[in-house]
Amino acid sequence: MRTKIKPLSKELQDQLQEEINFKTKPIGALGVLEDIALQIGLIQNTLTPKIKQPAILVFAGDHGIAKTNKVSPYPQEVTQQMVLNFLNGGAAINVFCNQNNINLKVVDTGVNADFDEHPLLTNLKIAKGTQDYSQNKAMTKKQCELALEKGKRLVREIFNNGCNVIGFGEMGIGNTSSASLLMSYFTKTSIEKCVGRGTGLNDEGLNTKISTLKEVYDLHCNDIQSPLDALVAFGGFEIAMMCGAMLEAASLNMTLLIDGFIVTSALLVAHAIAPSILDYCIFCHTSGEQGHEKMLHFLKVSPLLNIGMRLGEGTGCAVAFPLIQASVNFLNNMATFKSANVSEA
């Protein structure tokens, strides 16, 4: 799979840094907001970056492993029920997107249900859930490639409608298991250190989940020769489609807002395909899921927030968004020492 993502041009870096440094404040006094302003300026290749039509995509899909009742205390039907909750405006992501004027799209990548048409829903279903990867690979190579391509096309469409900042969220009972397997493969970390309690497993349930996923990993790991092979073996349709969407967004010089554990597992795949994608990513928070902090350490990145969130849905992106908007705003609107007739140090 070929995806061209250019490393950020550094031509404007010195000018952007000078703009930031000579605002009416001590150098570095706005902390991480200064880093974000510099990053978005470089992504957009301008001294006056703007956030246009920000969007969050919530990719939903079901996982065959969930039917075994070995990895989640919730039944698979909860994926469908939560999608309906998104469409009815009742979920946390609806609240936070409404609060921050973020466009929300819910993407059916492979939910084991059929939905009526709805303004918030985009139907890109590959199949009604993946296969049970304790028995077979999660998907075929053809399904994986289709999911990647559909994710790319979706982002292209959103970009053509004027969006330049895009956040990623997900929903799918069992998807922390896929994320743990992908994390283990790409970071070379033991399953025990990747697996968390997901939607609230007790100690017995956690031990069952760990032993199940160790067996899954051993079943498939010798067949994996590429990042796409890992997606085929362990992924969900929502994770694969997110991966394609991320690659396309970076290739279009969009700013990517990265949520928690499952979204970052999709990014691990995208990063293995195109390492320069990290230049375009803002990591919004550290999830309470135990593997997420290790993922961030592996990628050598720092998140904006660490407030104990572990909901998914893209909620970390939506909650962090005002900080990202503030970074662009101060760069564009704050006076310089010269313009404000304030003496410099």
Coordinates of N, CA and C in Angstrom, one line a residue, residues 62-203:
D62 N -18.6 -3.9 14.5 CA -18.7 -5.0 15.4 C -17.5 -6.0 15.1
H63 N -17.2 -6.8 16.2 CA -16.1 -7.7 16.2 C -16.6 -9.1 16.5
G64 N -16.3 -10.1 15.7 CA -16.7 -11.5 15.9 C -16.3 -12.0 17.2
I65 N -15.2 -11.6 17.8 CA -14.7 -12.1 19.1 C -15.7 -11.8 20.2
A66 N -16.5 -10.7 20.0 CA -17.4 -10.3 21.1 C -18.5 -11.4 21.3
K67 N -18.8 -12.2 20.3 CA -19.8 -13.2 20.5 C -19.4 -14.3 21.4
T68 N -18.1 -14.5 21.7 CA -17.6 -15.5 22.5 C -17.8 -15.2 24.0
N69 N -18.1 -13.9 24.3 CA -18.2 -13.5 25.7 C -16.9 -13.6 26.5
K70 N -15.8 -13.7 25.8 CA -14.5 -13.8 26.5 C -13.7 -12.5 26.7
V71 N -14.2 -11.4 26.0 CA -13.4 -10.2 26.1 C -14.1 -9.0 26.5
S72 N -15.4 -9.1 26.7 CA -16.2 -7.9 27.1 C -17.4 -8.3 27.9
P73 N -17.7 -7.6 29.0 CA -18.9 -7.9 29.8 C -20.2 -7.4 29.1
Y74 N -20.1 -6.7 28.0 CA -21.3 -6.2 27.3 C -21.5 -7.1 26.0
P75 N -22.8 -7.3 25.7 CA -23.1 -8.0 24.5 C -22.9 -7.2 23.2
Q76 N -22.7 -7.9 22.1 CA -22.4 -7.2 20.8 C -23.5 -6.2 20.5
E77 N -24.7 -6.4 20.9 CA -25.8 -5.5 20.5 C -25.6 -4.1 21.0
V78 N -24.8 -3.9 22.0 CA -24.5 -2.5 22.5 C -23.9 -1.6 21.4
T79 N -23.2 -2.2 20.5 CA -22.7 -1.3 19.4 C -23.8 -0.7 18.6
Q80 N -24.8 -1.5 18.2 CA -26.0 -0.9 17.5 C -26.7 0.1 18.4
Q81 N -26.9 -0.2 19.6 CA -27.6 0.6 20.5 C -26.9 2.0 20.7
M82 N -25.6 1.9 20.8 CA -24.9 3.2 21.0 C -24.9 4.0 19.7
V83 N -24.8 3.4 18.5 CA -25.0 4.1 17.3 C -26.3 4.9 17.3
L84 N -27.4 4.2 17.7 CA -28.7 4.8 17.7 C -28.7 6.0 18.7
N85 N -27.9 5.8 19.8 CA -27.8 6.9 20.8 C -27.1 8.1 20.2
F86 N -26.0 7.9 19.4 CA -25.3 9.0 18.7 C -26.3 9.7 17.7
L87 N -27.1 8.9 17.0 CA -28.0 9.5 16.0 C -29.1 10.3 16.7
N88 N -29.5 9.9 17.9 CA -30.5 10.6 18.6 C -30.0 11.7 19.4
G89 N -28.7 11.9 19.4 CA -28.1 13.1 20.1 C -27.8 12.9 21.6
G90 N -27.9 11.7 22.0 CA -27.8 11.5 23.5 C -26.5 11.1 24.1
A91 N -25.4 11.0 23.3 CA -24.1 10.5 23.8 C -23.2 11.7 24.2
A92 N -22.2 11.3 24.9 CA -21.2 12.4 25.3 C -20.6 13.1 24.1
I93 N -20.3 12.4 23.0 CA -19.7 13.0 21.9 C -20.7 14.0 21.2
N94 N -22.0 13.8 21.3 CA -23.0 14.8 20.8 C -22.9 16.0 21.6
V95 N -22.8 15.9 22.9 CA -22.8 17.0 23.8 C -21.6 17.9 23.6
F96 N -20.4 17.2 23.5 CA -19.2 18.0 23.4 C -19.0 18.6 22.0
C97 N -19.5 17.9 20.9 CA -19.4 18.5 19.6 C -20.4 19.7 19.5
N98 N -21.6 19.6 20.0 CA -22.5 20.7 20.0 C -21.9 21.9 20.8
Q99 N -21.3 21.6 21.9 CA -20.7 22.7 22.7 C -19.6 23.5 21.9
N100 N -18.9 22.7 21.1 CA -17.7 23.4 20.5 C -17.9 23.6 19.0
N101 N -19.1 23.5 18.5 CA -19.4 23.7 17.1 C -18.6 22.8 16.1
I102 N -18.5 21.5 16.5 CA -17.8 20.6 15.7 C -18.8 19.7 14.9
N103 N -18.5 19.5 13.6 CA -19.4 18.7 12.8 C -19.2 17.2 13.2
L104 N -20.2 16.5 13.4 CA -20.1 15.1 13.8 C -20.7 14.2 12.7
K105 N -19.9 13.2 12.4 CA -20.4 12.1 11.5 C -20.2 10.8 12.1
V106 N -21.2 9.9 12.0 CA -21.1 8.6 12.5 C -21.0 7.7 11.3
V107 N -20.0 6.8 11.3 CA -19.7 6.0 10.1 C -19.9 4.5 10.4
D108 N -20.9 3.9 9.8 CA -21.1 2.5 9.9 C -20.2 1.7 9.0
T109 N -19.1 1.2 9.7 CA -18.1 0.4 8.9 C -18.4 -1.0 8.9
G110 N -19.2 -1.5 9.8 CA -19.5 -2.9 9.9 C -20.3 -3.3 11.1
V111 N -21.3 -2.6 11.5 CA -22.1 -2.9 12.6 C -23.0 -4.1 12.2
N112 N -23.3 -5.0 13.2 CA -24.1 -6.1 12.9 C -25.6 -5.8 13.0
A113 N -26.0 -4.8 12.2 CA -27.4 -4.3 12.2 C -27.6 -3.4 11.0
D114 N -28.8 -3.2 10.7 CA -29.1 -2.2 9.6 C -29.8 -1.0 10.2
F115 N -29.4 0.2 9.6 CA -29.9 1.4 10.1 C -30.7 2.2 9.0
D116 N -31.7 2.9 9.5 CA -32.4 3.8 8.5 C -31.5 5.0 8.2
E117 N -31.8 5.6 7.1 CA -31.0 6.8 6.7 C -31.2 7.9 7.8
H118 N -30.1 8.6 8.0 CA -30.1 9.7 9.0 C -29.0 10.7 8.6
P119 N -29.3 12.0 8.9 CA -28.3 13.0 8.5 C -26.9 12.8 9.1
L120 N -26.8 12.3 10.3 CA -25.5 12.1 10.9 C -24.8 10.8 10.5
L121 N -25.5 9.9 9.8 CA -25.0 8.6 9.5 C -24.5 8.5 8.1
T122 N -23.3 7.9 8.0 CA -22.7 7.5 6.7 C -22.5 6.0 6.6
N123 N -23.2 5.4 5.7 CA -23.2 3.9 5.6 C -22.0 3.5 4.7
L124 N -21.0 3.0 5.3 CA -19.8 2.4 4.5 C -19.6 1.0 4.9
K125 N -20.6 0.3 5.3 CA -20.5 -1.1 5.8 C -19.8 -2.0 4.9
I126 N -18.8 -2.7 5.5 CA -18.0 -3.7 4.7 C -18.7 -5.0 4.9
A127 N -19.1 -5.4 6.1 CA -19.9 -6.6 6.4 C -20.4 -6.4 7.8
K128 N -21.3 -7.3 8.2 CA -21.9 -7.2 9.5 C -21.0 -7.8 10.6
G129 N -19.9 -7.1 10.8 CA -18.9 -7.5 11.8 C -17.8 -8.3 11.2
T130 N -16.7 -8.3 11.9 CA -15.6 -9.2 11.5 C -15.8 -10.6 11.9
Q131 N -14.9 -11.5 11.4 CA -14.9 -12.8 11.8 C -14.3 -12.9 13.3
D132 N -14.5 -14.0 13.9 CA -14.0 -14.3 15.2 C -12.5 -14.7 15.0
Y133 N -11.6 -13.8 15.4 CA -10.2 -14.1 15.1 C -9.6 -15.1 16.1
S134 N -10.3 -15.7 17.0 CA -9.8 -16.8 17.7 C -9.9 -18.1 16.9
Q135 N -10.7 -18.0 15.7 CA -10.8 -19.1 14.8 C -10.3 -18.8 13.4
N136 N -10.5 -17.6 13.0 CA -10.0 -17.2 11.6 C -9.5 -15.8 11.7
K137 N -8.9 -15.3 10.6 CA -8.4 -13.9 10.5 C -9.7 -13.1 10.6
A138 N -9.5 -11.9 11.1 CA -10.7 -11.0 11.3 C -11.4 -10.6 10.0
M139 N -10.6 -10.5 8.9 CA -11.2 -10.1 7.7 C -10.3 -10.6 6.5
T140 N -10.8 -10.5 5.3 CA -10.0 -10.9 4.2 C -9.1 -9.7 3.8
K141 N -8.1 -9.9 3.0 CA -7.3 -8.8 2.5 C -8.1 -7.9 1.6
K142 N -9.0 -8.4 0.8 CA -9.9 -7.6 0.0 C -10.8 -6.7 0.9
Q143 N -11.3 -7.2 1.9 CA -12.1 -6.4 2.8 C -11.3 -5.3 3.5
C144 N -10.1 -5.6 3.9 CA -9.2 -4.6 4.5 C -8.9 -3.5 3.5
E145 N -8.5 -3.9 2.3 CA -8.2 -2.8 1.3 C -9.4 -2.0 1.0
L146 N -10.6 -2.6 1.0 CA -11.8 -1.8 0.7 C -12.1 -0.8 1.9
A147 N -11.9 -1.3 3.1 CA -12.1 -0.4 4.3 C -11.1 0.8 4.2
L148 N -9.9 0.5 3.9 CA -8.9 1.6 3.8 C -9.3 2.6 2.7
E149 N -9.7 2.1 1.6 CA -10.1 3.0 0.5 C -11.4 3.8 0.8
K150 N -12.3 3.2 1.4 CA -13.5 3.9 1.8 C -13.2 5.0 2.8
G151 N -12.3 4.7 3.8 CA -11.9 5.8 4.7 C -11.2 6.9 4.0
K152 N -10.4 6.6 3.0 CA -9.7 7.7 2.2 C -10.8 8.5 1.5
R153 N -11.7 7.9 0.8 CA -12.7 8.6 0.0 C -13.6 9.5 0.9
L154 N -13.9 9.0 2.1 CA -14.7 9.8 3.0 C -14.0 11.1 3.4
V155 N -12.7 11.0 3.8 CA -12.0 12.2 4.2 C -11.8 13.1 3.0
R156 N -11.6 12.6 1.8 CA -11.4 13.5 0.7 C -12.7 14.3 0.5
E157 N -13.9 13.7 0.7 CA -15.1 14.4 0.5 C -15.3 15.5 1.6
I158 N -14.9 15.1 2.8 CA -15.0 16.1 3.9 C -14.0 17.3 3.6
F159 N -12.8 17.0 3.2 CA -11.8 18.0 2.8 C -12.4 18.9 1.7
N160 N -13.0 18.3 0.7 CA -13.5 19.1 -0.4 C -14.6 20.0 0.0
N161 N -15.3 19.7 1.1 CA -16.3 20.6 1.7 C -15.8 21.6 2.6
G162 N -14.5 21.7 2.7 CA -13.9 22.9 3.5 C -13.3 22.6 4.8
C163 N -13.3 21.3 5.2 CA -12.7 20.9 6.5 C -11.2 20.8 6.5
N164 N -10.5 21.3 7.5 CA -9.0 21.1 7.5 C -8.5 20.6 8.9
V165 N -9.5 20.3 9.8 CA -9.1 19.7 11.1 C -10.1 18.6 11.3
I166 N -9.6 17.4 11.6 CA -10.4 16.2 11.7 C -10.1 15.4 12.9
G167 N -11.0 15.0 13.7 CA -10.8 14.2 14.8 C -11.4 12.8 14.6
F168 N -10.8 11.8 15.3 CA -11.2 10.4 15.1 C -11.7 9.8 16.4
G169 N -12.9 9.1 16.3 CA -13.5 8.4 17.4 C -14.0 7.1 16.9
E170 N -14.4 6.2 17.8 CA -14.8 4.9 17.4 C -15.9 4.4 18.4
M171 N -16.5 3.3 18.0 CA -17.5 2.5 18.8 C -17.5 1.1 18.3
G172 N -17.3 0.2 19.2 CA -17.4 -1.2 18.8 C -17.1 -2.2 20.0
I173 N -18.1 -2.9 20.4 CA -17.9 -3.8 21.5 C -16.8 -4.8 21.1
G174 N -15.8 -5.0 21.9 CA -14.6 -5.9 21.6 C -13.5 -5.2 21.0
N175 N -13.6 -3.9 20.7 CA -12.5 -3.3 19.9 C -11.2 -3.0 20.8
T176 N -11.3 -3.0 22.1 CA -10.1 -2.8 22.9 C -9.2 -4.1 22.7
S177 N -9.9 -5.2 22.4 CA -9.1 -6.4 22.2 C -8.3 -6.3 20.9
S178 N -8.9 -5.8 19.8 CA -8.2 -5.6 18.6 C -7.1 -4.6 18.8
A179 N -7.3 -3.6 19.5 CA -6.3 -2.5 19.7 C -5.1 -3.1 20.5
S180 N -5.4 -4.0 21.5 CA -4.4 -4.6 22.3 C -3.5 -5.5 21.4
L181 N -4.1 -6.3 20.5 CA -3.4 -7.2 19.6 C -2.5 -6.4 18.7
L182 N -3.0 -5.3 18.1 CA -2.3 -4.5 17.2 C -1.1 -3.8 18.0
M183 N -1.4 -3.3 19.2 CA -0.4 -2.7 20.0 C 0.8 -3.7 20.3
S184 N 0.4 -4.9 20.6 CA 1.4 -5.9 20.9 C 2.3 -6.2 19.7
Y185 N 1.7 -6.3 18.5 CA 2.4 -6.5 17.3 C 3.4 -5.4 17.0
F186 N 2.8 -4.2 17.0 CA 3.6 -3.0 16.5 C 4.6 -2.5 17.5
T187 N 4.4 -2.6 18.8 CA 5.3 -2.1 19.8 C 6.1 -3.2 20.4
K188 N 5.9 -4.4 20.0 CA 6.6 -5.6 20.6 C 6.5 -5.6 22.1
T189 N 5.3 -5.4 22.6 CA 5.0 -5.4 24.0 C 4.1 -6.7 24.3
S190 N 4.3 -7.3 25.5 CA 3.6 -8.5 25.8 C 2.1 -8.2 25.9
I191 N 1.3 -9.2 25.6 CA -0.2 -9.0 25.6 C -0.6 -8.6 27.0
E192 N 0.0 -9.1 28.1 CA -0.4 -8.8 29.4 C -0.3 -7.3 29.7
K193 N 0.7 -6.6 29.1 CA 1.0 -5.2 29.3 C 0.1 -4.3 28.4
C194 N -0.5 -4.9 27.4 CA -1.4 -4.2 26.5 C -2.8 -4.2 26.9
V195 N -3.3 -5.3 27.5 CA -4.7 -5.5 27.7 C -5.2 -4.8 29.0
G196 N -6.3 -4.1 28.8 CA -6.9 -3.5 30.0 C -8.3 -4.0 30.2
R197 N -9.1 -3.3 31.1 CA -10.4 -3.8 31.4 C -11.5 -3.4 30.5
G198 N -11.1 -2.6 29.4 CA -12.1 -2.3 28.4 C -13.3 -1.6 29.0
T199 N -14.5 -2.2 28.8 CA -15.7 -1.7 29.3 C -16.1 -2.1 30.7
G200 N -15.1 -2.6 31.5 CA -15.3 -2.8 32.9 C -15.2 -4.2 33.3
L201 N -14.2 -5.0 32.8 CA -14.1 -6.4 33.3 C -13.6 -6.5 34.7
N202 N -14.1 -7.5 35.4 CA -13.5 -7.8 36.7 C -12.2 -8.6 36.6
D203 N -11.6 -8.9 37.7 CA -10.3 -9.6 37.6 C -10.4 -10.9 36.9

